[in-house]
Amino acid sequence: MELHLYDSWERRVRRFDSIQPGRVGMYCCGPTVYDYAHIGNLRTYIFEDLLRRTLEFNGYQVQHVVNITDVGHLVSDGDDGEDKMEKGSRRSGKSAWDIAQYYSAAFMADFRALNLLQPAVWCRATEYLPEQIGFIEELERKGYTYRTADGIYFDTSKQDDYGYMARLDRDALQAGVRVAIGEKRSITDFALWKFSPLETRRQMEWDSPWGRGFPGWHIECSAMSAAHLGSLFDIHCGGEDHIAVHHSNEIAQTQACHGTRLANFWMHGYFLQTGGEKMSKSGGEFLRLQTLLDRDIDPLSYRYLCLSAHYRSQLEFSWDGLHGAAIGLQRLRDAYHRWPQGGQADNAWLQRFHSEINNDLNLPRALALMWELVRSDTDPATRRATLRAMDEVLGLDLDNWLPASIDIPEAVAQLAAKRQAVRASRQWQEADRLREQIRALGFLVEDTADGPALKPALEGARHER
Ligand code: AMP
Ligand code: ZN
């Protein structure tokens, strides 16, 4: 079946064909580890995981590379302001290296909790200094750089199509410059290498042909993706905010150095918003996965919430929405575990599912289809096996969810038995009265195809992985 994906370069959905048969190289911009990830950041990684799982569902072997920005990355997209890592260090009193270690570990824990597949490669910027320096040297040889008092810059005026993906109007940008751009020749030029300030010693700095300092942010992704995937690979991903600056700059560098646009497909996840604005670390509500855990919300409920919105539409966060997702997920788990094992997945259902995900990852439609299957009169064992196959993409980890073992108090068990008896003799009103008595004791009775089931009125389930 053909796979169609939206390409931000061409701004349209088009057919995906891999460069090498059966294999896909995919690079995803990872976190800057000076703080915890918020659930907005995590939405982007969930989108990338869904993309990878969809590619695998289509039979591709995916070489998935994610970077960890553990150096530099100034507080603004411009080239000034304080370095985020050093700022984190000052705030906490820990060394910049310890900060990077600590927040990388926290990020990996979030990754696992959301059931995101492990990338083939995690690459840390600090481990690729020779590659980054080599890349800048090559740009220098080709005449794309210039030097200012604070660093080596990329000269964007050398490229007619700089910023094509973002359809940037450079003249308008330049005319509208209202901020001081220092010695930069143009507002769109960006740092490749920044010099350490003379008066202070940075915690993270390296020697280079241009002097002691540290690499700019954009160069790390160009250098590390080339190191692992070559100078032209299949898919490059990130959040929508990367289109205008970070990815435009990665493309500019790679075009200058290797003559390619780096990736055949550029794909971007849209923002999670709060109060109509991008969720960010600096402003608004900063929600971490831990914030959800503190409220007894399973991280996979958040994953489920993300499935309900297309990755190319912004998603407004609300607690009500998240609670709705938690209920949906719980119903799904209950149904799945009620059905017997040992069935065969149904091909007709899977075909329909396949065509939804292959249509630019239409997960909301795929989710709706899955519910259609749950409610259908398909044989329960077949439903379970089909759902399991769909879950390879949805990643809700249905199989590993363990219903909590619950103690049913004797009084509740007796009422339930009595209710069964009155139902058998079709005394419905009496049966309803008993159901209310059971509820008053904190339990719900659900009449399922396999007979009545009791569960605590408050969700009592645990999830183990
Ligand atoms: P950062 O750690 O800030 O470099 O961001 C990590 C990833 O999260 C990048 O791909 C960003 O584009 C993405 N991102 C940042 N804010 C949001 C948001 N509110 N919603 C979705 N993705 C985001
Ligand atoms: Zn990047």
CSV table of C-alpha atoms and ligand atoms in Angstrom, one decimal:
chain,number,residue,atom,x,y,z
A,1,MET,CA,0.0,0.0,0.0
A,2,GLU,CA,1.3,3.5,-0.8
A,3,LEU,CA,2.4,5.7,2.0
A,4,HIS,CA,1.7,9.4,1.8
A,5,LEU,CA,3.2,12.0,4.1
A,6,TYR,CA,3.2,15.8,4.3
A,7,ASP,CA,6.5,17.3,3.3
A,8,SER,CA,7.1,20.8,4.8
A,9,TRP,CA,9.5,21.5,1.9
A,10,GLU,CA,6.9,21.1,-0.8
A,11,ARG,CA,4.0,22.0,1.5
A,12,ARG,CA,1.9,19.1,0.3
A,13,VAL,CA,1.1,15.5,1.0
A,14,ARG,CA,3.1,13.3,-1.4
A,15,ARG,CA,4.0,9.7,-1.9
A,16,PHE,CA,6.8,8.5,0.3
A,17,ASP,CA,9.5,6.3,-1.3
A,18,SER,CA,12.7,5.5,0.6
A,19,ILE,CA,16.1,6.2,-0.9
A,20,GLN,CA,17.2,2.7,-0.3
A,21,PRO,CA,14.6,-0.1,-0.6
A,22,GLY,CA,13.2,-1.3,2.7
A,23,ARG,CA,15.2,1.1,4.8
A,24,VAL,CA,14.5,4.6,6.2
A,25,GLY,CA,16.9,7.0,7.8
A,26,MET,CA,15.2,9.4,10.2
A,27,TYR,CA,16.7,12.2,12.2
A,28,CYS,CA,14.7,13.9,15.0
A,29,CYS,CA,15.9,17.0,16.8
A,30,GLY,CA,16.0,16.1,20.5
A,31,PRO,CA,15.9,18.0,23.7
A,32,THR,CA,18.1,20.7,25.1
A,33,VAL,CA,18.9,19.2,28.5
A,34,TYR,CA,19.0,22.1,30.8
A,35,ASP,CA,15.5,21.5,32.3
A,36,TYR,CA,12.8,18.9,32.2
A,37,ALA,CA,10.7,18.4,29.1
A,38,HIS,CA,7.2,19.7,29.2
A,39,ILE,CA,4.3,17.7,27.8
A,40,GLY,CA,4.3,20.0,24.7
A,41,ASN,CA,7.9,18.8,23.8
A,42,LEU,CA,6.7,15.3,24.5
A,43,ARG,CA,3.9,15.7,22.0
A,44,THR,CA,6.5,16.1,19.3
A,45,TYR,CA,8.3,12.9,20.3
A,46,ILE,CA,5.0,11.1,20.4
A,47,PHE,CA,4.3,12.2,16.8
A,48,GLU,CA,7.8,11.0,15.8
A,49,ASP,CA,7.2,7.7,17.4
A,50,LEU,CA,3.9,7.3,15.6
A,51,LEU,CA,5.7,8.1,12.3
A,52,ARG,CA,8.4,5.5,13.0
A,53,ARG,CA,5.8,2.9,14.0
A,54,THR,CA,3.9,3.6,10.8
A,55,LEU,CA,7.0,3.2,8.7
A,56,GLU,CA,7.7,-0.1,10.5
A,57,PHE,CA,4.0,-1.2,9.9
A,58,ASN,CA,4.8,-0.7,6.2
A,59,GLY,CA,7.7,-3.0,6.5
A,60,TYR,CA,10.6,-0.5,6.6
A,61,GLN,CA,13.5,-0.9,8.8
A,62,VAL,CA,14.0,2.5,10.4
A,63,GLN,CA,17.4,3.9,11.4
A,64,HIS,CA,16.1,6.4,14.0
A,65,VAL,CA,18.6,9.0,15.3
A,66,VAL,CA,17.8,11.5,18.0
A,67,ASN,CA,20.3,14.1,19.3
A,68,ILE,CA,20.7,15.5,22.8
A,69,THR,CA,21.7,19.1,22.9
A,70,ASP,CA,24.0,19.1,25.9
A,71,VAL,CA,26.0,22.2,25.0
A,72,GLY,CA,25.3,25.8,24.1
A,73,HIS,CA,21.9,26.6,22.7
A,74,LEU,CA,21.5,30.2,23.6
A,75,VAL,CA,18.3,31.3,25.3
A,76,SER,CA,17.0,32.9,22.1
A,77,ASP,CA,16.9,31.7,18.5
A,78,GLY,CA,19.3,34.6,17.8
A,79,ASP,CA,22.9,34.4,18.7
A,80,ASP,CA,23.0,36.3,21.9
A,81,GLY,CA,21.7,35.9,25.4
A,82,GLU,CA,23.0,33.4,27.9
A,83,ASP,CA,23.8,29.8,27.1
A,84,LYS,CA,21.0,27.6,28.4
A,85,MET,CA,23.3,25.0,29.9
A,86,GLU,CA,25.4,27.5,31.8
A,87,LYS,CA,22.3,29.2,32.9
A,88,GLY,CA,20.9,25.9,34.3
A,89,SER,CA,24.2,25.4,36.1
A,90,ARG,CA,24.0,28.8,37.7
A,91,ARG,CA,20.4,28.3,38.8
A,92,SER,CA,21.1,25.0,40.4
A,93,GLY,CA,24.7,25.2,41.6
A,94,LYS,CA,25.5,21.9,39.8
A,95,SER,CA,28.1,21.7,37.0
A,96,ALA,CA,26.9,22.1,33.4
A,97,TRP,CA,28.0,18.5,32.8
A,98,ASP,CA,25.9,17.2,35.8
A,99,ILE,CA,22.9,19.2,34.6
A,100,ALA,CA,23.1,17.6,31.2
A,101,GLN,CA,23.4,14.2,32.7
A,102,TYR,CA,20.6,14.7,35.1
A,103,TYR,CA,18.1,16.1,32.6
A,104,SER,CA,19.0,13.5,29.9
A,105,ALA,CA,18.2,10.7,32.4
A,106,ALA,CA,14.9,12.5,33.2
A,107,PHE,CA,14.1,12.7,29.5
A,108,MET,CA,14.9,9.0,28.9
A,109,ALA,CA,12.5,8.2,31.7
A,110,ASP,CA,9.7,10.2,30.1
A,111,PHE,CA,10.5,8.5,26.8
A,112,ARG,CA,10.0,5.0,28.4
A,113,ALA,CA,6.9,6.0,30.3
A,114,LEU,CA,5.2,7.1,27.0
A,115,ASN,CA,6.2,3.8,25.4
A,116,LEU,CA,8.3,5.5,22.8
A,117,LEU,CA,10.5,3.1,20.9
A,118,GLN,CA,14.2,3.5,21.6
A,119,PRO,CA,16.1,5.2,18.8
A,120,ALA,CA,18.9,3.3,17.2
A,121,VAL,CA,21.2,6.1,18.1
A,122,TRP,CA,21.1,8.8,20.8
A,123,CYS,CA,23.9,11.3,19.9
A,124,ARG,CA,25.2,13.9,22.3
A,125,ALA,CA,26.5,17.2,20.8
A,126,THR,CA,29.5,17.2,23.2
A,127,GLU,CA,30.7,13.8,21.7
A,128,TYR,CA,30.8,15.2,18.2
A,129,LEU,CA,33.1,18.2,18.4
A,130,PRO,CA,35.6,17.0,15.7
A,131,GLU,CA,32.7,16.5,13.3
A,132,GLN,CA,31.3,19.9,14.0
A,133,ILE,CA,34.6,21.6,13.7
A,134,GLY,CA,35.3,19.7,10.5
A,135,PHE,CA,32.0,20.9,9.1
A,136,ILE,CA,32.7,24.5,9.9
A,137,GLU,CA,36.2,24.2,8.3
A,138,GLU,CA,34.6,22.9,5.1
A,139,LEU,CA,32.1,25.8,5.1
A,140,GLU,CA,35.1,28.2,5.6
A,141,ARG,CA,37.0,26.6,2.7
A,142,LYS,CA,33.9,27.1,0.5
A,143,GLY,CA,33.6,30.8,1.5
A,144,TYR,CA,30.4,30.7,3.5
A,145,THR,CA,31.7,32.1,6.8
A,146,TYR,CA,32.9,35.3,8.3
A,147,ARG,CA,34.4,36.3,11.6
A,148,THR,CA,33.1,38.8,14.2
A,149,ALA,CA,34.4,39.7,17.6
A,150,ASP,CA,32.3,37.0,19.2
A,151,GLY,CA,32.3,34.1,16.7
A,152,ILE,CA,32.3,32.6,13.3
A,153,TYR,CA,29.1,33.2,11.4
A,154,PHE,CA,27.3,31.7,8.4
A,155,ASP,CA,26.7,34.2,5.6
A,156,THR,CA,23.2,33.6,4.4
A,157,SER,CA,23.5,36.2,1.6
A,158,LYS,CA,25.6,33.6,-0.3
A,159,GLN,CA,22.4,31.5,-0.9
A,160,ASP,CA,19.6,32.7,-3.1
A,161,ASP,CA,17.2,30.2,-1.7
A,162,TYR,CA,18.1,30.6,2.0
A,163,GLY,CA,14.9,30.0,4.0
A,164,TYR,CA,13.0,28.4,1.1
A,165,MET,CA,11.2,25.8,3.3
A,166,ALA,CA,9.9,28.6,5.6
A,167,ARG,CA,9.2,30.8,2.4
A,168,LEU,CA,11.2,33.5,4.2
A,169,ASP,CA,11.1,36.9,2.7
A,170,ARG,CA,14.6,38.0,3.5
A,171,ASP,CA,14.3,41.5,2.2
A,172,ALA,CA,11.3,42.2,4.4
A,173,LEU,CA,13.0,40.6,7.4
A,174,GLN,CA,16.1,42.8,6.8
A,175,ALA,CA,14.1,45.9,6.4
A,176,GLY,CA,12.2,45.2,9.5
A,177,VAL,CA,15.2,44.7,11.7
A,178,ARG,CA,14.5,46.4,15.0
A,179,VAL,CA,16.9,44.5,17.2
A,180,ALA,CA,20.7,45.2,17.4
A,181,ILE,CA,22.3,42.5,15.4
A,182,GLY,CA,25.9,43.4,16.4
A,183,GLU,CA,28.5,42.7,13.8
A,184,LYS,CA,26.2,40.3,12.0
A,185,ARG,CA,25.9,41.3,8.4
A,186,SER,CA,22.3,40.2,8.1
A,187,ILE,CA,19.5,39.3,10.5
A,188,THR,CA,19.4,35.7,9.2
A,189,ASP,CA,23.1,35.0,9.6
A,190,PHE,CA,23.8,32.6,12.5
A,191,ALA,CA,26.7,31.5,14.6
A,192,LEU,CA,28.7,28.4,13.8
A,193,TRP,CA,31.2,28.8,16.5
A,194,LYS,CA,31.1,31.2,19.5
A,195,PHE,CA,34.2,32.3,21.3
A,196,SER,CA,34.4,31.9,25.1
A,197,PRO,CA,34.3,35.4,26.7
A,198,LEU,CA,37.9,36.5,27.5
A,199,GLU,CA,37.2,37.4,31.1
A,200,THR,CA,35.4,34.2,32.2
A,201,ARG,CA,36.1,30.5,31.9
A,202,ARG,CA,33.2,28.5,30.6
A,203,GLN,CA,32.5,25.1,31.9
A,204,MET,CA,32.0,23.7,28.4
A,205,GLU,CA,34.5,24.9,25.9
A,206,TRP,CA,36.9,23.4,23.4
A,207,ASP,CA,39.9,24.5,21.3
A,208,SER,CA,39.3,25.1,17.6
A,209,PRO,CA,41.1,26.6,14.7
A,210,TRP,CA,39.3,29.9,15.5
A,211,GLY,CA,40.0,29.9,19.2
A,212,ARG,CA,38.5,28.5,22.4
A,213,GLY,CA,34.8,28.3,22.4
A,214,PHE,CA,31.7,26.2,21.7
A,215,PRO,CA,29.7,25.2,18.7
A,216,GLY,CA,26.5,27.0,17.6
A,217,TRP,CA,23.3,25.0,17.9
A,218,HIS,CA,22.4,24.4,14.3
A,219,ILE,CA,25.7,22.9,13.3
A,220,GLU,CA,25.3,20.0,15.7
A,221,CYS,CA,22.3,18.6,13.9
A,222,SER,CA,23.9,18.9,10.4
A,223,ALA,CA,27.2,17.3,11.6
A,224,MET,CA,25.6,14.4,13.6
A,225,SER,CA,22.9,13.6,11.0
A,226,ALA,CA,25.6,13.4,8.4
A,227,ALA,CA,27.8,11.2,10.6
A,228,HIS,CA,25.0,8.7,11.1
A,229,LEU,CA,22.8,8.9,8.0
A,230,GLY,CA,24.9,10.6,5.3
A,231,SER,CA,24.3,13.9,3.7
A,232,LEU,CA,20.9,13.0,2.2
A,233,PHE,CA,18.5,10.8,4.1
A,234,ASP,CA,14.8,10.1,4.1
A,235,ILE,CA,13.1,12.1,6.9
A,236,HIS,CA,14.0,14.9,9.2
A,237,CYS,CA,11.6,15.8,12.0
A,238,GLY,CA,11.1,18.4,14.7
A,239,GLY,CA,8.4,20.7,16.1
A,240,GLU,CA,6.8,23.4,13.9
A,241,ASP,CA,8.9,26.2,15.5
A,242,HIS,CA,12.0,24.7,13.9
A,243,ILE,CA,10.9,25.4,10.3
A,244,ALA,CA,11.8,29.1,10.2
A,245,VAL,CA,15.2,29.1,12.0
A,246,HIS,CA,16.7,25.8,13.1
A,247,HIS,CA,15.9,23.7,10.1
A,248,SER,CA,16.4,26.6,7.7
A,249,ASN,CA,19.9,26.9,9.1
A,250,GLU,CA,20.6,23.2,9.0
A,251,ILE,CA,19.5,23.1,5.4
A,252,ALA,CA,21.7,26.2,4.5
A,253,GLN,CA,24.8,24.6,6.0
A,254,THR,CA,24.2,21.3,4.4
A,255,GLN,CA,23.5,22.8,1.0
A,256,ALA,CA,26.7,24.8,1.3
A,257,CYS,CA,28.8,21.9,2.4
A,258,HIS,CA,27.3,18.9,0.6
A,259,GLY,CA,25.0,20.4,-2.0
A,260,THR,CA,21.9,18.5,-0.7
A,261,ARG,CA,18.8,19.6,1.1
A,262,LEU,CA,19.6,17.1,3.9
A,263,ALA,CA,16.4,15.2,3.9
A,264,ASN,CA,13.8,14.1,1.3
A,265,PHE,CA,11.0,14.8,3.6
A,266,TRP,CA,10.8,17.4,6.3
A,267,MET,CA,8.1,16.7,8.8
A,268,HIS,CA,6.9,18.9,11.7
A,269,GLY,CA,4.7,18.3,14.7
A,270,TYR,CA,2.4,21.1,15.7
A,271,PHE,CA,2.2,22.6,19.1
A,272,LEU,CA,0.5,21.7,22.2
A,273,GLN,CA,-1.1,24.9,23.4
A,274,THR,CA,-2.4,26.3,26.7
A,275,GLY,CA,-4.7,29.3,26.7
A,276,GLY,CA,-4.3,29.6,23.0
A,277,GLU,CA,-0.5,29.9,23.2
A,278,LYS,CA,2.4,27.5,22.7
A,279,MET,CA,3.3,25.6,25.8
A,280,SER,CA,6.8,26.7,26.6
A,281,LYS,CA,9.4,26.5,29.3
A,282,SER,CA,9.5,30.3,29.8
A,283,GLY,CA,5.8,31.2,29.9
A,284,GLY,CA,2.4,29.8,30.9
A,285,GLU,CA,1.7,26.5,32.6
A,286,PHE,CA,4.8,24.2,32.6
A,287,LEU,CA,3.3,20.7,32.8
A,288,ARG,CA,5.7,17.8,33.0
A,289,LEU,CA,4.9,14.1,32.8
A,290,GLN,CA,5.6,14.0,36.5
A,291,THR,CA,2.8,16.6,37.1
A,292,LEU,CA,0.4,14.1,35.5
A,293,LEU,CA,1.8,11.2,37.6
A,294,ASP,CA,1.4,13.3,40.7
A,295,ARG,CA,-2.3,13.4,39.9
A,296,ASP,CA,-2.4,9.7,39.3
A,297,ILE,CA,-2.7,10.1,35.6
A,298,ASP,CA,-1.1,7.3,33.5
A,299,PRO,CA,1.3,8.8,31.0
A,300,LEU,CA,-0.3,6.6,28.3
A,301,SER,CA,-3.5,8.6,28.8
A,302,TYR,CA,-1.5,11.6,27.5
A,303,ARG,CA,-0.4,9.5,24.6
A,304,TYR,CA,-4.0,8.6,23.9
A,305,LEU,CA,-4.9,12.2,24.0
A,306,CYS,CA,-2.3,13.0,21.4
A,307,LEU,CA,-3.7,10.3,19.1
A,308,SER,CA,-7.0,12.1,19.1
A,309,ALA,CA,-5.6,15.1,17.2
A,310,HIS,CA,-3.8,15.1,13.9
A,311,TYR,CA,-0.1,15.9,14.3
A,312,ARG,CA,-0.5,18.9,11.9
A,313,SER,CA,-3.1,20.6,14.0
A,314,GLN,CA,-2.4,22.4,17.2
A,315,LEU,CA,-3.9,20.8,20.3
A,316,GLU,CA,-5.3,22.8,23.1
A,317,PHE,CA,-4.5,21.2,26.4
A,318,SER,CA,-7.2,20.8,29.0
A,319,TRP,CA,-7.6,18.7,32.1
A,320,ASP,CA,-11.0,17.7,31.0
A,321,GLY,CA,-9.6,16.5,27.7
A,322,LEU,CA,-7.0,14.5,29.5
A,323,HIS,CA,-9.5,12.9,31.8
A,324,GLY,CA,-11.6,12.0,28.8
A,325,ALA,CA,-8.6,10.3,27.3
A,326,ALA,CA,-7.9,8.4,30.5
A,327,ILE,CA,-11.5,7.1,30.5
A,328,GLY,CA,-11.2,6.1,26.8
A,329,LEU,CA,-8.0,4.3,27.4
A,330,GLN,CA,-9.3,2.5,30.5
A,331,ARG,CA,-12.4,1.3,28.5
A,332,LEU,CA,-10.2,0.0,25.8
A,333,ARG,CA,-8.0,-1.9,28.3
A,334,ASP,CA,-11.0,-3.4,30.0
A,335,ALA,CA,-12.5,-4.5,26.7
A,336,TYR,CA,-9.2,-5.9,25.5
A,337,HIS,CA,-8.5,-8.0,28.6
A,338,ARG,CA,-12.1,-9.3,28.7
A,339,TRP,CA,-11.7,-11.0,25.4
A,340,PRO,CA,-10.0,-14.4,25.0
A,341,GLN,CA,-6.5,-14.8,23.6
A,342,GLY,CA,-5.6,-17.1,20.7
A,343,GLY,CA,-7.5,-15.4,17.8
A,344,GLN,CA,-6.2,-14.3,14.4
A,345,ALA,CA,-6.1,-10.7,13.4
A,346,ASP,CA,-8.7,-9.8,10.8
A,347,ASN,CA,-7.2,-8.6,7.6
A,348,ALA,CA,-10.1,-6.5,6.4
A,349,TRP,CA,-10.0,-4.4,9.6
A,350,LEU,CA,-6.3,-4.1,9.4
A,351,GLN,CA,-6.4,-3.0,5.7
A,352,ARG,CA,-8.8,-0.1,6.7
A,353,PHE,CA,-6.5,0.8,9.6
A,354,HIS,CA,-3.5,0.7,7.3
A,355,SER,CA,-5.0,3.1,4.8
A,356,GLU,CA,-5.9,5.6,7.6
A,357,ILE,CA,-2.3,5.7,8.9
A,358,ASN,CA,-0.8,5.8,5.4
A,359,ASN,CA,-2.8,8.9,4.7
A,360,ASP,CA,-0.3,11.2,6.4
A,361,LEU,CA,-0.7,9.5,9.8
A,362,ASN,CA,-4.4,10.0,10.2
A,363,LEU,CA,-4.4,8.7,13.8
A,364,PRO,CA,-7.7,10.3,14.8
A,365,ARG,CA,-9.4,8.3,12.1
A,366,ALA,CA,-7.4,5.2,12.9
A,367,LEU,CA,-8.5,5.6,16.6
A,368,ALA,CA,-12.1,6.0,15.5
A,369,LEU,CA,-11.8,2.8,13.4
A,370,MET,CA,-10.4,1.0,16.3
A,371,TRP,CA,-13.5,1.9,18.4
A,372,GLU,CA,-15.7,0.7,15.6
A,373,LEU,CA,-13.9,-2.6,15.8
A,374,VAL,CA,-14.3,-2.7,19.6
A,375,ARG,CA,-18.1,-2.2,19.3
A,376,SER,CA,-18.5,-4.5,16.3
A,377,ASP,CA,-19.9,-8.0,16.5
A,378,THR,CA,-16.6,-9.5,15.3
A,379,ASP,CA,-15.7,-12.6,17.3
A,380,PRO,CA,-14.0,-11.4,20.6
A,381,ALA,CA,-10.8,-13.4,20.1
A,382,THR,CA,-10.4,-11.9,16.6
A,383,ARG,CA,-11.1,-8.4,18.0
A,384,ARG,CA,-8.4,-8.9,20.6
A,385,ALA,CA,-5.8,-10.1,18.0
A,386,THR,CA,-6.7,-7.3,15.6
A,387,LEU,CA,-6.5,-4.6,18.3
A,388,ARG,CA,-3.1,-6.0,19.3
A,389,ALA,CA,-1.9,-5.6,15.7
A,390,MET,CA,-3.2,-2.0,15.6
A,391,ASP,CA,-1.5,-1.3,18.9
A,392,GLU,CA,1.9,-1.9,17.2
A,393,VAL,CA,1.3,1.6,15.8
A,394,LEU,CA,-0.9,3.2,18.5
A,395,GLY,CA,1.6,2.1,21.2
A,396,LEU,CA,-0.8,2.0,24.0
A,397,ASP,CA,0.8,-1.1,25.3
A,398,LEU,CA,-2.5,-2.9,25.8
A,399,ASP,CA,-1.0,-6.3,26.2
A,400,ASN,CA,1.2,-5.3,29.2
A,401,TRP,CA,-1.5,-3.6,31.2
A,402,LEU,CA,-2.4,-5.6,34.3
A,403,PRO,CA,-5.8,-5.2,35.8
A,404,ALA,CA,-5.4,-4.5,39.5
A,405,SER,CA,-6.2,-7.5,41.6
A,406,ILE,CA,-9.0,-6.1,43.7
A,407,ASP,CA,-10.4,-7.4,47.0
A,408,ILE,CA,-14.1,-7.6,46.8
A,409,PRO,CA,-15.6,-7.2,50.3
A,410,GLU,CA,-17.9,-10.0,51.4
A,411,ALA,CA,-20.9,-7.7,51.6
A,412,VAL,CA,-20.4,-6.6,48.0
A,413,ALA,CA,-20.0,-10.1,46.8
A,414,GLN,CA,-23.2,-11.2,48.5
A,415,LEU,CA,-25.2,-8.3,47.0
A,416,ALA,CA,-23.7,-9.1,43.6
A,417,ALA,CA,-24.8,-12.8,43.9
A,418,LYS,CA,-28.3,-11.7,45.0
A,419,ARG,CA,-28.5,-9.3,42.0
A,420,GLN,CA,-27.5,-12.2,39.7
A,421,ALA,CA,-30.3,-14.3,41.1
A,422,VAL,CA,-33.0,-11.6,40.7
A,423,ARG,CA,-31.8,-10.8,37.2
A,424,ALA,CA,-32.2,-14.5,36.3
A,425,SER,CA,-35.8,-14.3,37.4
A,426,ARG,CA,-36.1,-11.0,35.4
A,427,GLN,CA,-36.8,-8.7,38.4
A,428,TRP,CA,-35.2,-5.8,36.8
A,429,GLN,CA,-36.2,-3.1,39.3
A,430,GLU,CA,-34.9,-5.2,42.2
A,431,ALA,CA,-31.7,-5.8,40.2
A,432,ASP,CA,-31.3,-2.0,39.8
A,433,ARG,CA,-31.9,-1.4,43.5
A,434,LEU,CA,-29.1,-3.9,44.3
A,435,ARG,CA,-26.8,-2.2,41.8
A,436,GLU,CA,-27.3,1.1,43.7
A,437,GLN,CA,-26.5,-0.6,47.0
A,438,ILE,CA,-23.3,-2.0,45.5
A,439,ARG,CA,-22.4,1.4,44.2
A,440,ALA,CA,-23.0,2.9,47.7
A,441,LEU,CA,-20.3,0.5,48.9
A,442,GLY,CA,-17.9,1.9,46.3
A,443,PHE,CA,-18.2,-0.7,43.5
A,444,LEU,CA,-19.7,-0.7,40.0
A,445,VAL,CA,-21.3,-3.7,38.3
A,446,GLU,CA,-20.9,-4.0,34.6
A,447,ASP,CA,-22.9,-6.5,32.7
A,448,THR,CA,-20.5,-7.9,30.0
A,449,ALA,CA,-21.0,-10.6,27.5
A,450,ASP,CA,-19.1,-12.9,29.8
A,451,GLY,CA,-21.4,-12.1,32.8
A,452,PRO,CA,-21.3,-9.4,35.5
A,453,ALA,CA,-18.0,-7.9,36.5
A,454,LEU,CA,-17.2,-5.8,39.6
A,455,LYS,CA,-14.8,-3.0,39.8
A,456,PRO,CA,-14.1,-0.1,42.2
A,457,ALA,CA,-16.0,3.0,41.4
A,458,LEU,CA,-12.7,4.9,41.5
A,459,GLU,CA,-10.3,3.5,38.9
A,460,GLY,CA,-8.1,1.0,40.6
A,461,ALA,CA,-5.6,-0.1,38.1
A,462,ARG,CA,-1.9,-0.2,37.8
A,463,HIS,CA,0.3,-0.2,34.8
A,464,GLU,CA,3.6,-2.0,34.7
A,465,ARG,CA,6.2,-2.0,32.1
B,1,AMP,P1,13.6,21.9,23.0
B,1,AMP,O1,14.0,21.0,24.1
B,1,AMP,O2,13.1,23.2,23.4
B,1,AMP,O3,14.7,22.1,21.9
B,1,AMP,O4,12.4,21.3,22.2
B,1,AMP,C1,12.3,19.9,21.9
B,1,AMP,C2,11.3,19.7,20.9
B,1,AMP,O5,9.9,20.0,21.3
B,1,AMP,C3,11.5,20.4,19.6
B,1,AMP,O6,11.2,19.5,18.5
B,1,AMP,C4,10.5,21.5,19.6
B,1,AMP,O7,10.1,22.0,18.3
B,1,AMP,C5,9.3,20.8,20.3
B,1,AMP,N1,8.4,21.7,21.0
B,1,AMP,C6,8.6,22.8,21.8
B,1,AMP,N2,7.5,23.4,22.3
B,1,AMP,C7,6.5,22.6,21.9
B,1,AMP,C8,5.0,22.6,22.1
B,1,AMP,N3,4.4,23.5,22.9
B,1,AMP,N4,4.3,21.6,21.5
B,1,AMP,C9,4.9,20.7,20.7
B,1,AMP,N5,6.2,20.6,20.5
B,1,AMP,C10,7.0,21.5,21.1
B,2,ZN,ZN,18.2,19.9,15.2
